[in-house]
Short mmCIF file of C-alpha atoms in Angstrom, two decimals:
data_model
loop_
_atom_site.label_atom_id
_atom_site.label_comp_id
_atom_site.label_asym_id
_atom_site.label_seq_id
_atom_site.Cartn_x
_atom_site.Cartn_y
_atom_site.Cartn_z
CA MET N 1 46.27 -6.75 -19.29
CA ASP N 2 43.86 -7.87 -16.56
CA ILE N 3 41.80 -5.11 -15.11
CA SER N 4 39.17 -7.29 -13.37
CA THR N 5 40.45 -6.17 -9.86
CA LEU N 6 39.51 -2.59 -10.72
CA SER N 7 35.85 -3.42 -11.60
CA ASP N 8 32.94 -2.48 -9.34
CA PRO N 9 31.28 -5.67 -8.02
CA LEU N 10 28.04 -4.84 -9.88
CA ARG N 11 29.79 -4.38 -13.34
CA VAL N 12 29.46 -7.87 -14.54
CA GLU N 13 25.88 -8.19 -13.30
CA LEU N 14 24.84 -4.98 -15.04
CA ASN N 15 26.53 -6.13 -18.25
CA LYS N 16 24.58 -9.43 -18.07
CA GLU N 17 21.41 -7.43 -17.73
CA LEU N 18 22.23 -5.49 -20.95
CA HIS N 19 22.38 -8.80 -22.82
CA GLY N 20 19.84 -10.72 -20.76
CA ARG N 21 16.81 -10.53 -23.09
CA PRO N 22 17.89 -11.36 -26.57
CA ALA N 23 15.17 -11.93 -29.23
CA ILE N 24 14.77 -15.20 -31.06
CA ARG N 25 15.56 -14.88 -34.79
CA LEU N 26 12.42 -15.82 -36.67
CA SER N 27 11.32 -16.15 -40.22
CA SER N 28 7.99 -17.18 -41.79
CA PRO N 29 6.31 -19.58 -41.68
CA ALA N 30 6.56 -20.00 -37.90
CA ARG N 31 4.31 -20.49 -34.83
CA VAL N 32 4.64 -19.00 -31.44
CA SER N 33 2.79 -19.76 -28.14
CA HIS N 34 3.22 -17.22 -25.33
CA PHE N 35 2.10 -17.71 -21.75
CA ALA N 36 2.08 -15.37 -18.75
CA TYR N 37 1.68 -16.88 -15.33
CA LEU N 38 1.00 -15.06 -12.02
CA SER N 39 3.44 -16.68 -9.63
CA GLY N 40 3.87 -13.83 -7.10
CA GLU N 41 7.03 -12.02 -5.91
CA GLY N 42 8.19 -15.20 -4.09
CA GLY N 43 7.73 -17.66 -6.95
CA GLN N 44 11.08 -17.44 -8.66
CA ALA N 45 12.54 -20.51 -7.09
CA ALA N 46 9.54 -22.66 -8.06
CA ASP N 47 9.56 -21.26 -11.59
CA ARG N 48 13.30 -22.07 -12.09
CA LEU N 49 12.93 -25.56 -10.69
CA HIS N 50 10.07 -26.27 -13.05
CA LEU N 51 12.15 -25.00 -16.00
CA GLU N 52 15.16 -26.97 -14.91
CA ALA N 53 13.09 -30.20 -14.94
CA LEU N 54 12.20 -29.59 -18.61
CA CYS N 55 15.81 -28.73 -19.48
CA ASP N 56 16.99 -32.01 -17.83
CA LYS N 57 14.39 -33.96 -19.66
CA TYR N 58 15.72 -32.77 -23.05
CA GLY N 59 19.32 -32.44 -22.12
CA ALA N 60 19.12 -28.61 -22.68
CA ALA N 61 21.08 -26.02 -20.87
CA ARG N 62 19.81 -25.00 -17.44
CA PRO N 63 19.16 -21.32 -16.51
CA SER N 64 21.80 -19.67 -14.28
CA THR N 65 21.12 -19.77 -10.58
CA ASP N 66 20.57 -15.96 -10.49
CA GLY N 67 19.29 -15.48 -13.98
CA ARG N 68 15.88 -13.95 -14.71
CA HIS N 69 16.02 -14.74 -18.51
CA HIS N 70 16.75 -17.94 -20.33
CA ILE N 71 16.58 -19.29 -23.88
CA ALA N 72 16.89 -23.09 -24.44
CA ASP N 73 17.07 -25.11 -27.64
CA PHE N 74 15.02 -28.30 -27.22
CA GLY N 75 15.56 -29.49 -30.88
CA PRO N 76 11.97 -29.35 -32.25
CA PHE N 77 11.34 -26.06 -30.52
CA PHE N 78 12.87 -23.14 -28.68
CA LEU N 79 11.67 -21.98 -25.30
CA LYS N 80 12.17 -18.48 -23.87
CA TRP N 81 11.69 -18.03 -20.17
CA GLU N 82 11.47 -14.62 -18.41
CA ARG N 83 10.97 -13.95 -14.74
CA HIS N 84 9.37 -10.60 -13.78
CA THR N 85 8.52 -9.09 -10.45
CA GLU N 86 5.15 -10.80 -10.01
CA PHE N 87 4.74 -12.97 -13.07
CA THR N 88 6.68 -15.35 -15.43
CA THR N 89 6.39 -15.74 -19.18
CA TYR N 90 7.04 -18.78 -21.33
CA THR N 91 7.24 -18.37 -25.12
CA VAL N 92 7.55 -21.35 -27.39
CA PHE N 93 8.81 -21.09 -31.03
CA VAL N 94 8.48 -23.69 -33.79
CA LYS N 95 8.66 -23.73 -37.51
CA SER N 96 5.26 -24.17 -39.12
CA GLY N 97 4.41 -27.12 -41.26
CA LYS N 98 1.61 -27.37 -43.73
CA ASP N 99 -1.12 -27.33 -41.08
CA THR N 100 -3.96 -24.69 -41.38
CA PRO N 101 -2.98 -21.66 -39.21
CA PHE N 102 -4.28 -21.69 -35.69
CA THR N 103 -5.15 -25.37 -35.85
CA VAL N 104 -1.86 -26.57 -34.22
CA ALA N 105 -0.37 -24.50 -31.37
CA ALA N 106 3.36 -24.16 -30.85
CA ALA N 107 2.68 -25.10 -27.22
CA GLU N 108 1.77 -28.62 -28.31
CA ALA N 109 5.56 -29.23 -28.60
CA LEU N 110 5.76 -28.98 -24.86
CA PRO N 111 5.08 -32.13 -22.61
CA ARG N 112 1.45 -31.91 -21.55
CA ASP N 113 2.24 -32.91 -17.96
CA TRP N 114 4.90 -30.18 -17.67
CA LEU N 115 2.65 -27.53 -19.15
CA GLU N 116 -0.16 -28.32 -16.73
CA ALA N 117 2.23 -28.22 -13.74
CA ILE N 118 3.61 -24.68 -14.40
CA PRO N 119 3.52 -22.76 -11.11
CA GLY N 120 1.06 -19.99 -10.68
CA ARG N 121 -2.20 -18.85 -12.43
CA MET N 122 -2.31 -18.35 -16.19
CA LEU N 123 -3.19 -14.91 -17.09
CA VAL N 124 -2.20 -14.76 -20.87
CA ALA N 125 -2.24 -17.54 -23.50
CA LEU N 126 -1.48 -16.31 -27.04
CA ASN N 127 -1.10 -18.13 -30.28
CA ILE N 128 0.87 -16.34 -33.04
CA GLU N 129 1.09 -17.33 -36.71
CA LEU N 130 3.90 -15.81 -38.85
CA VAL N 131 3.26 -16.02 -42.60
CA ASP N 132 4.62 -14.39 -45.72
CA ALA N 133 2.37 -11.46 -46.64
CA ASN N 134 2.91 -12.40 -50.29
CA ASP N 135 1.73 -15.95 -49.72
CA LEU N 136 -1.99 -15.35 -50.47
CA ASP N 137 -3.21 -18.92 -49.40
CA ALA N 138 -1.43 -18.65 -46.08
CA LYS N 139 -2.64 -15.09 -45.64
CA GLU N 140 -6.30 -16.02 -46.31
CA ALA N 141 -6.00 -19.01 -44.00
CA CYS N 142 -4.67 -16.72 -41.24
CA PHE N 143 -7.61 -14.31 -41.56
CA ALA N 144 -10.29 -17.08 -41.71
CA PRO N 145 -10.83 -17.20 -37.94
CA PHE N 146 -11.28 -13.40 -37.89
CA TRP N 147 -13.62 -12.77 -40.70
CA HIS N 148 -16.80 -12.32 -38.69
CA LYS N 149 -15.19 -10.57 -35.72
CA ASP N 150 -14.09 -7.06 -34.72
CA VAL N 151 -10.44 -7.29 -35.97
CA ALA N 152 -7.83 -4.76 -35.25
CA GLY N 153 -4.66 -4.37 -37.33
CA SER N 154 -1.65 -2.17 -37.77
CA LEU N 155 1.30 -1.68 -40.14
CA VAL N 156 4.45 -2.01 -38.16
CA THR N 157 8.27 -1.35 -38.49
CA GLY N 158 7.75 1.38 -41.00
CA GLY N 159 7.08 -1.01 -43.84
CA ASN N 160 4.32 -3.37 -45.13
CA THR N 161 4.45 -5.91 -42.35
CA SER N 162 1.16 -5.95 -40.39
CA VAL N 163 -0.16 -7.45 -37.24
CA TRP N 164 -3.79 -8.51 -36.65
CA SER N 165 -5.86 -9.64 -33.75
CA ASP N 166 -9.44 -9.74 -32.49
CA PHE N 167 -8.27 -9.77 -28.83
CA ARG N 168 -10.72 -12.61 -28.02
CA ILE N 169 -10.22 -15.92 -26.17
CA HIS N 170 -11.19 -18.64 -28.65
CA ASP N 171 -12.48 -22.15 -28.06
CA ASP N 172 -8.94 -23.48 -27.43
CA SER N 173 -8.45 -20.88 -24.65
CA PHE N 174 -5.92 -18.99 -26.57
CA MET N 175 -6.03 -15.42 -27.99
CA ARG N 176 -4.87 -15.29 -31.65
CA LEU N 177 -2.44 -12.94 -33.45
CA ALA N 178 -1.49 -12.99 -37.10
CA VAL N 179 1.71 -11.45 -38.32
CA LEU N 180 2.01 -10.93 -42.08
CA LEU N 181 5.71 -10.45 -42.82
CA GLU N 182 7.05 -8.48 -45.76
CA GLY N 183 10.74 -7.40 -46.00
CA LEU N 184 11.82 -8.02 -42.41
CA SER N 185 15.04 -9.77 -41.41
CA GLU N 186 15.03 -12.64 -38.96
CA GLY N 187 16.43 -10.37 -36.18
CA ARG N 188 13.80 -7.64 -36.74
CA THR N 189 11.09 -10.30 -36.82
CA GLY N 190 12.12 -11.70 -33.55
CA ARG N 191 12.21 -8.29 -31.87
CA LEU N 192 8.79 -7.46 -33.33
CA VAL N 193 7.33 -10.62 -31.92
CA GLN N 194 8.91 -9.98 -28.54
CA ARG N 195 7.44 -6.50 -28.36
CA VAL N 196 4.03 -7.64 -29.46
CA VAL N 197 3.77 -10.35 -26.85
CA GLU N 198 4.89 -7.77 -24.30
CA ILE N 199 2.04 -5.43 -25.42
CA PHE N 200 -0.51 -8.22 -24.71
CA THR N 201 1.17 -9.25 -21.39
CA TYR N 202 1.70 -5.80 -20.04
CA GLY N 203 -1.80 -4.80 -21.14
CA HIS N 204 -3.32 -7.68 -19.25
CA MET N 205 -1.18 -6.89 -16.12
CA ALA N 206 -2.35 -3.33 -16.25
CA LEU N 207 -5.94 -4.39 -16.37
CA MET N 208 -5.55 -6.49 -13.31
CA SER N 209 -5.86 -3.25 -11.28
CA LEU N 210 -9.43 -2.63 -12.52
CA PRO N 211 -11.19 -5.10 -10.24
CA VAL N 212 -9.04 -3.65 -7.35
CA ALA N 213 -10.11 -0.14 -8.19
CA ARG N 214 -13.76 -1.13 -8.45
CA ASP N 215 -13.62 -2.81 -4.98
CA VAL N 216 -11.88 0.32 -3.61
CA MET N 217 -14.51 2.56 -5.00
CA ALA N 218 -17.29 0.41 -3.43
CA GLN N 219 -15.56 0.35 0.02
CA SER N 220 -14.76 4.12 -0.18
CA ALA N 221 -18.46 4.81 -0.69
CA GLU N 222 -19.35 2.92 2.52
CA ILE N 223 -16.57 4.68 4.43
CA GLU N 224 -17.76 8.12 3.12
CA LYS N 225 -21.35 7.29 4.19
CA THR N 226 -20.17 6.38 7.68
CA LEU N 227 -17.98 9.44 7.86
CA GLU N 228 -20.88 11.73 6.81
CA GLU N 229 -23.15 10.21 9.51
CA THR N 230 -20.45 10.67 12.21
CA VAL N 231 -19.67 14.25 11.24
CA SER N 232 -23.39 15.05 11.19
CA ASP N 233 -23.87 13.43 14.64
CA MET N 234 -20.87 15.38 15.87
CA SER N 235 -22.48 18.72 14.91
CA GLU N 236 -25.80 17.78 16.43
CA THR N 237 -24.85 15.98 19.62
CA ALA N 238 -23.34 17.80 22.64
CA GLU N 239 -23.81 15.06 25.28
CA GLU N 240 -20.99 14.39 27.62
CA GLY N 241 -18.95 11.35 26.45
CA ALA N 242 -20.30 11.51 22.80
CA ALA N 243 -16.98 13.00 21.58
CA GLN N 244 -15.10 9.95 22.71
CA ALA N 245 -17.46 7.67 20.87
CA HIS N 246 -17.14 9.80 17.73
CA LEU N 247 -13.39 9.83 18.08
CA LYS N 248 -13.34 5.94 18.25
CA SER N 249 -15.56 5.73 15.21
CA LEU N 250 -13.26 8.04 13.29
CA LEU N 251 -10.19 5.99 14.31
CA LYS N 252 -11.84 2.83 12.98
CA LEU N 253 -12.58 4.59 9.62
CA ALA N 254 -8.96 5.88 9.45
CA ALA N 255 -7.60 2.38 10.01
CA ARG N 256 -9.85 0.87 7.36
CA THR N 257 -8.84 3.65 4.85
CA GLU N 258 -5.12 3.17 5.56
CA HIS N 259 -5.60 -0.64 5.10
CA LEU N 260 -7.19 -0.02 1.70
CA ILE N 261 -4.43 2.32 0.66
CA ALA N 262 -1.78 -0.29 1.78
CA GLN N 263 -3.62 -3.02 -0.17
CA SER N 264 -4.10 -1.08 -3.45
CA SER N 265 -1.16 1.27 -3.70
CA PHE N 266 1.21 -1.33 -5.20
CA ARG N 267 -1.47 -2.52 -7.70
CA PHE N 268 -2.23 0.99 -8.89
CA SER N 269 1.55 1.93 -9.16
CA ALA N 270 2.17 -1.33 -11.08
CA ALA N 271 -0.72 -0.65 -13.41
CA LYS N 272 0.72 2.80 -14.25
CA ALA N 273 4.10 1.29 -14.99
CA TYR N 274 2.59 -1.51 -17.16
CA ASN N 275 0.52 0.95 -19.09
CA SER N 276 3.56 3.12 -19.81
CA LEU N 277 5.36 -0.02 -21.09
CA VAL N 278 2.46 -0.70 -23.40
CA VAL N 279 2.68 2.79 -24.83
CA ARG N 280 6.43 2.53 -25.19
CA ARG N 281 6.17 -0.90 -27.10
CA PHE N 282 3.75 0.61 -29.54
CA GLU N 283 6.14 3.40 -30.20
CA GLU N 284 8.99 0.90 -30.76
CA ILE N 285 7.08 -1.12 -33.36
CA GLN N 286 6.39 2.06 -35.27
CA GLU N 287 2.64 1.38 -35.49
CA ALA N 288 0.78 2.92 -38.50
CA ARG N 289 -2.84 2.77 -39.62
CA VAL N 290 -4.15 0.18 -42.12
CA PRO N 291 -6.77 2.05 -44.21
CA GLY N 292 -10.18 1.05 -43.13
CA ASN N 293 -9.13 -0.80 -39.91
CA GLN N 294 -8.74 0.34 -36.32
CA ARG N 295 -5.23 0.14 -34.99
CA LEU N 296 -4.20 -2.30 -32.25
CA SER N 297 -3.38 0.62 -30.03
CA ASN N 298 -6.75 2.16 -30.48
CA PHE N 299 -8.37 -1.06 -29.43
CA LEU N 300 -6.26 -1.44 -26.33
CA ASP N 301 -6.46 2.28 -25.46
CA ARG N 302 -10.30 2.05 -25.49
CA HIS N 303 -10.11 -0.33 -22.57
CA LEU N 304 -6.84 0.53 -20.88
CA ALA N 305 -7.38 4.30 -20.71
CA PRO N 306 -10.69 4.06 -18.79
CA ALA N 307 -9.17 1.49 -16.51
CA MET N 308 -6.18 3.65 -15.75
CA ARG N 309 -8.48 6.63 -15.08
CA THR N 310 -10.51 4.57 -12.81
CA CYS N 311 -7.42 3.49 -10.81
CA GLU N 312 -6.29 7.09 -10.67
CA ALA N 313 -9.69 8.14 -9.47
CA ALA N 314 -9.86 5.35 -6.75
CA ALA N 315 -6.37 6.28 -5.52
CA ASN N 316 -7.30 10.01 -5.38
CA ARG N 317 -10.52 9.13 -3.64
CA LEU N 318 -8.74 7.18 -0.94
CA ASN N 319 -6.25 9.95 -0.36
CA ASP N 320 -9.04 12.53 -0.23
CA LEU N 321 -10.98 10.31 2.25
CA ALA N 322 -7.96 9.91 4.49
CA SER N 323 -7.49 13.72 4.46
CA ARG N 324 -11.26 14.23 5.41
CA ILE N 325 -11.07 11.76 8.20
CA ASP N 326 -8.00 13.45 9.52
CA ARG N 327 -9.60 16.85 9.43
CA ALA N 328 -12.75 15.51 11.21
CA ALA N 329 -10.64 13.84 13.86
CA GLY N 330 -8.69 17.10 14.30
CA MET N 331 -11.81 19.07 14.87
CA LEU N 332 -12.98 16.44 17.28
CA ARG N 333 -9.76 16.48 19.12
CA THR N 334 -10.07 20.21 19.39
CA HIS N 335 -13.49 19.89 20.81
CA VAL N 336 -12.27 17.22 23.29
CA ASP N 337 -9.35 19.45 24.27
CA MET N 338 -11.66 22.50 24.92
CA ASP N 339 -13.95 20.23 27.06
CA SER N 340 -10.87 19.11 28.98
CA GLN N 341 -9.69 22.61 29.46
CA ARG N 342 -13.19 23.63 30.82
CA GLN N 343 -13.23 20.65 33.12
CA SER N 344 -9.71 21.46 34.30
CA LYS N 345 -10.62 25.05 34.87
CA ALA N 346 -13.66 24.08 36.87
CA LEU N 347 -11.57 21.69 38.87
CA LEU N 348 -9.02 24.36 39.63
CA VAL N 349 -11.73 26.77 40.76
CA SER N 350 -13.15 24.09 42.97
CA MET N 351 -9.74 23.24 44.35
CA ASN N 352 -9.12 26.97 44.98
CA GLN N 353 -12.36 27.29 46.92
CA ARG N 354 -11.57 24.19 49.02
CA ALA N 355 -8.14 25.61 49.78
CA LYS N 356 -9.59 28.88 51.02
CA VAL N 357 -12.04 26.99 53.16
CA GLN N 358 -9.19 24.80 54.51
CA LEU N 359 -7.19 27.93 55.14
CA ARG N 360 -9.96 29.56 57.12
CA LEU N 361 -10.49 26.37 59.03
CA GLN N 362 -6.75 26.14 59.78
CA GLU N 363 -6.69 29.70 61.03
CA THR N 364 -9.71 29.03 63.20
CA VAL N 365 -8.07 25.93 64.53
CA GLU N 366 -4.88 27.85 65.24
CA GLY N 367 -6.93 30.46 67.07
CA LEU N 368 -8.72 27.89 69.07
CA SER N 369 -5.43 26.22 69.82
CA VAL N 370 -3.95 29.50 71.16
CA VAL N 371 -7.00 29.87 73.42
CA ALA N 372 -6.84 26.26 74.59
CA ILE N 373 -3.10 26.34 75.25
CA SER N 374 -3.45 29.70 76.98
CA TYR N 375 -6.39 28.59 79.14
CA TYR N 376 -4.61 25.53 80.40
CA SER N 377 -1.32 27.38 80.73
CA ILE N 378 -2.98 30.11 82.88
CA GLY N 379 -4.60 27.38 84.95
CA ILE N 380 -1.28 25.86 85.62
CA ALA N 381 0.25 29.21 86.43
CA SER N 382 -2.54 29.98 88.87
CA THR N 383 -1.88 26.57 90.60
CA GLY N 384 1.77 27.45 90.78
CA PHE N 385 1.01 30.84 92.41
CA LYS N 386 -1.20 29.24 94.94
CA ALA N 387 1.53 26.72 95.85
CA VAL N 388 3.98 29.66 96.35
CA LYS N 389 1.48 31.42 98.70
CA ALA N 390 0.93 28.19 100.65
CA ALA N 391 4.67 27.94 101.20
CA GLY N 392 4.45 31.14 103.26
CA TYR N 393 5.21 33.81 100.63
CA ASP N 394 2.94 36.86 100.66
CA ILE N 395 1.60 36.81 97.09
CA ASN N 396 -1.63 38.04 95.52
CA VAL N 397 -2.68 34.96 93.43
CA GLY N 398 -5.33 36.76 91.51
CA LEU N 399 -3.00 39.67 90.57
CA ALA N 400 -0.14 37.25 89.56
CA THR N 401 -2.47 35.22 87.49
CA GLY N 402 -3.97 38.36 85.74
CA ILE N 403 -0.46 39.71 84.98
CA SER N 404 0.74 36.32 83.58
CA ALA N 405 -2.40 35.80 81.44
CA PRO N 406 -1.41 38.21 78.58
CA ILE N 407 2.18 36.92 78.65
CA ILE N 408 1.05 33.30 78.42
CA LEU N 409 -1.44 34.30 75.55
CA ALA N 410 1.37 35.93 73.55
CA GLY N 411 3.67 33.03 74.12
CA ALA N 412 1.09 30.47 72.94
CA PHE N 413 0.41 32.55 69.83
CA LEU N 414 4.18 32.78 68.98
CA LEU N 415 4.54 29.02 69.65
CA ILE N 416 1.77 28.12 67.20
CA ARG N 417 3.15 30.40 64.61
CA PHE N 418 6.64 28.93 64.96
CA ILE N 419 5.26 25.39 64.55
CA ARG N 420 3.34 26.34 61.41
CA ARG N 421 6.32 27.91 59.74
CA SER N 422 8.53 24.91 60.62
CA VAL N 423 5.96 22.59 58.94
CA LEU N 424 5.70 24.76 55.78
CA LYS N 425 9.47 24.90 55.18
#
């Protein structure tokens, strides 16, 4: 019965994800070298091409085109490749010979030129020795590099298996980890090693946020100082135009703060996620105390916890700074608005006064216009009366002119009023 046509397009992809990170089956004695390279979010293609070159050289299976995990058997060694959001890990597994622990790295099985050409910047390099806890000679040889150092160790997996490290970078540029196995199956041993290397990798990725947090703290202090000076000057300066200068200064501070938030928010969020993964991995290995020794988790927590608190404080400081700048800008905008309202009110009063003056001038002009029109109209009427008398009609020119004067004056007044109303419509 074929039900493939009923499946959601993501079903196969999600199922691959469930089986995409199998652990290598391991037994003692064995050596492991683990690397984590920062290759960025866009480095997946380059990472895959580099791995494909190694697979082709040894005739091993290539990774799938869309895969983010791959395990390849190269004969003398196994290589596990994992692509994460911003980094890539390479883990090499070999069976140990009779060499003294930590004198030969599993990574020496890789071609030197290929190892040196891995894309990105190396953040983690870890050598792991897996020995039988009951092999006293191997156990003593494993501990020899740690005798004079601050070593942390924990019992794991609910039994007598223990994991030890000094968390230092040694002369060969590798950190070292000793795993003393007792009573673990090959599958559980492989899963233990996988979780331990993830603890180291995620711990380092979480610590990457600390330099960012310190830089944010330093820049925040500069912004706060400038903000305090601007706010103090705002309260003391009432000069015209000063508010615009203050507002411009606040806008620059706001832009700088938002830029810092944009630059650091991903790093701080990632650090929080990585730290939670470290805590989860310690829970999964069922860590317990070795009497008289500090646990691995205690050592890491002594450094990770302050770093996480610093990141949280830096993020909170930025958000608080953005709020303070916004409040200061709001007060300044209110001040500018009030100034604008006062200026607008003064302008309206001035315009009102000018309108009254113009109205009075207009009325004066209208009155003068009535007088002028009436004067010339009466003169014309008088001339007409004189012409009538000259034609032989008996008319009193003075009386006729006097009688027509009020009529002409009233007509001129009505004419001016009619014209004004016509213009205003």
